[in-house]
Coordinates of C-alpha atoms in Angstrom, one line a residue:
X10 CA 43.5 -17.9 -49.8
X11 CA 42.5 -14.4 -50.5
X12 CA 39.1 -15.3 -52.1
X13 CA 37.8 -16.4 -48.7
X14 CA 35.0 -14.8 -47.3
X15 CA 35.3 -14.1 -43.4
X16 CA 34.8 -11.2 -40.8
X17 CA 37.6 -9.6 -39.2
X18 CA 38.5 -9.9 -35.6
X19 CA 37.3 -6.1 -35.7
X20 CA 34.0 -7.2 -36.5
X21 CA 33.6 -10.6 -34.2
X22 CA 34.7 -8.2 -31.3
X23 CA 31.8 -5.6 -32.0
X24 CA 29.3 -8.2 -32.7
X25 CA 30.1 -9.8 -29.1
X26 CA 30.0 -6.1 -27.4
X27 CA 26.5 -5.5 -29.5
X28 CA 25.2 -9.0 -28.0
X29 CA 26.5 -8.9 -24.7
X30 CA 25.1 -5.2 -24.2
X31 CA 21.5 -6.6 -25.6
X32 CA 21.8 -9.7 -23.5
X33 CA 22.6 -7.8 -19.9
X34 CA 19.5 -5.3 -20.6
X35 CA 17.0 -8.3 -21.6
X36 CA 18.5 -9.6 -17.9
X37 CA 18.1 -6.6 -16.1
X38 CA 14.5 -6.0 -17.3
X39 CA 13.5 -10.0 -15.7
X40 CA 15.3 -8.4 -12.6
X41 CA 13.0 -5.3 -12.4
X42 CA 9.8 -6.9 -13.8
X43 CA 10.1 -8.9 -10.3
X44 CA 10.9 -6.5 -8.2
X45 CA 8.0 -4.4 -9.3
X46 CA 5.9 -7.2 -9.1
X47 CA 6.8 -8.1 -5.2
X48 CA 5.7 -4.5 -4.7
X49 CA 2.7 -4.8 -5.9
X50 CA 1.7 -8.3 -4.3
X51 CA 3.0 -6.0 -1.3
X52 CA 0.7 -3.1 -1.9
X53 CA -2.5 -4.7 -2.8
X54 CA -2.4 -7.1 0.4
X55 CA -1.6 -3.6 2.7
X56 CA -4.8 -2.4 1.2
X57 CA -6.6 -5.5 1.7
X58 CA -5.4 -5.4 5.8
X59 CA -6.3 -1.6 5.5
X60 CA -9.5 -2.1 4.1
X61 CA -10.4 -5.0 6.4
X62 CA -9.6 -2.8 9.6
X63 CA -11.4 0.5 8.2
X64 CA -14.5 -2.0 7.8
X65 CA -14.3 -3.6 11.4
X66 CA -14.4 0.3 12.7
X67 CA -17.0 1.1 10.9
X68 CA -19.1 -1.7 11.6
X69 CA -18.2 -1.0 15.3
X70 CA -20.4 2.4 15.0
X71 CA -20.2 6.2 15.3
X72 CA -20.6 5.8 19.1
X73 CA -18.9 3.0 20.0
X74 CA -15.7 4.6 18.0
X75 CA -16.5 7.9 20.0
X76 CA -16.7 6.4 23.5
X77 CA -12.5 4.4 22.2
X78 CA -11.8 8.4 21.6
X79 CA -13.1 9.9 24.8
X80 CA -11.1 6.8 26.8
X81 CA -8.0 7.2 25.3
X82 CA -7.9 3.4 23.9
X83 CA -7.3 4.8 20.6
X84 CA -5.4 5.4 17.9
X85 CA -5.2 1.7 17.9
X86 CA -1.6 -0.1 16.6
X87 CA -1.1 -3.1 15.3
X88 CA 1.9 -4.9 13.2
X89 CA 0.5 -7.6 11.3
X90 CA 3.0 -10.6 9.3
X91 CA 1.4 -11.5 5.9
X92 CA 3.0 -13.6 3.2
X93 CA 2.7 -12.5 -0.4
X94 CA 6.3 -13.6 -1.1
X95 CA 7.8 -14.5 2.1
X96 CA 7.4 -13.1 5.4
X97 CA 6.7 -9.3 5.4
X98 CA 5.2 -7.4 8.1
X99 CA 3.1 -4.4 7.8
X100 CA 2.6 -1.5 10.7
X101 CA -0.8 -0.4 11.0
X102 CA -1.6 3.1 12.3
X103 CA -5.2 4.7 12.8
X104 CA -5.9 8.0 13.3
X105 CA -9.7 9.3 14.7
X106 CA -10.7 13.0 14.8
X107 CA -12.8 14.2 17.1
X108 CA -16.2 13.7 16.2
X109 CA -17.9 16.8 15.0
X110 CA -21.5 17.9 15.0
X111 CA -24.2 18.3 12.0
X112 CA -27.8 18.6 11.4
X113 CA -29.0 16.8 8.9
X114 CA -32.0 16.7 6.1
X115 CA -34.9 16.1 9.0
X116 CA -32.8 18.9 11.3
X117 CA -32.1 16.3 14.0
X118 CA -28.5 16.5 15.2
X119 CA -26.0 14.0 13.9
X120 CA -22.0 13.2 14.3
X121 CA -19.2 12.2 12.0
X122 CA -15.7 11.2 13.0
X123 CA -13.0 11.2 10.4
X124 CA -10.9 7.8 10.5
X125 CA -7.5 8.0 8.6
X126 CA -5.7 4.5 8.6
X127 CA -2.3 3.9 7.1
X128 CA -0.3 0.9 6.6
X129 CA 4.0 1.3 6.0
X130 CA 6.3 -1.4 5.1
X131 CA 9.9 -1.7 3.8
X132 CA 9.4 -2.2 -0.2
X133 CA 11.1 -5.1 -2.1
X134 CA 13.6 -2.2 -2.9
X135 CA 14.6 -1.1 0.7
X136 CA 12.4 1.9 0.4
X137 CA 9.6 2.8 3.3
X138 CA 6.1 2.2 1.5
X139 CA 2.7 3.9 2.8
X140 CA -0.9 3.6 1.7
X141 CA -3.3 5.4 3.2
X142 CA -7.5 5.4 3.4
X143 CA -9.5 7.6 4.8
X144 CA -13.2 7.7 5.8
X145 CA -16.3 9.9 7.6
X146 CA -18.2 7.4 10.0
X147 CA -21.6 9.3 10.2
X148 CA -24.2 8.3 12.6
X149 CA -27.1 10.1 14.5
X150 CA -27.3 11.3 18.4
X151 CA -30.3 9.9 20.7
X152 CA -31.0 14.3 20.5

């Protein structure tokens, strides 16, 4: 019975630790692949509603924009549900700055306002997420 070749219970029991330790971490890395990919799906489709916003105000015009900012209509708020996995919704939050006055190249007066837009939601992880974009809307006086 001695010339028997077999491992020790010393050996089974390390082999299981070495296997279960190397299973759980191949686990845990499925768990945060997912989780960073929710943010993500989260983050691109804030910029997306960002983006799309920033382009309707700039479409709008310099002095349609400046007339929202002399009436006190704006900053403008919004909360907006989306779906990139489930129900999520985003805040949206736009800032204008006065608008400011310039000549330019053929010395005729012209304006700028800065926009600043920001969207915030509550990550995948339970954290507060931001993205932000910001813009000069330039556009010339009747002067």
């Amino acid at each position: 019975m001695k010339n028997k070749k077999a491992f020790t219970l010393i050996e089974v029991l390390t082999a299981s630790l070495l296997l279960s330790i190397s299973i759980g971490s191949v686990l845990y890395s499925f768990i945060i692949h997912e989780r960073i990919t929710y943010d993500n799906s989260y983050r691109r489709e804030a910029y997306v509603i960002l983006q799309s916003k920033m382009e309707d105000y700039i479409n709008m015009g310099g002095e349609l924009l400046e007339i929202d900012l002399k009436s006190g209509v704006y900053p403008k708020n919004g909360v907006f549900e989306a779906s990139a996995a489930g129900k999520h919704k985003y805040i949206l939050n736009f800032i204008g700055k006065k608008a400011l006055t310039f000549k330019n190249i053929l010395n005729k007066n012209g304006r700028y306002i800065k926009l600043t837009g920001s969207v915030s939601w509550i990550s995948a992880s339970g954290g507060n997420e931001i993205v932000d974009l910001s813009t000069y809307i330039i556009y010339n006086t009747a002067e």
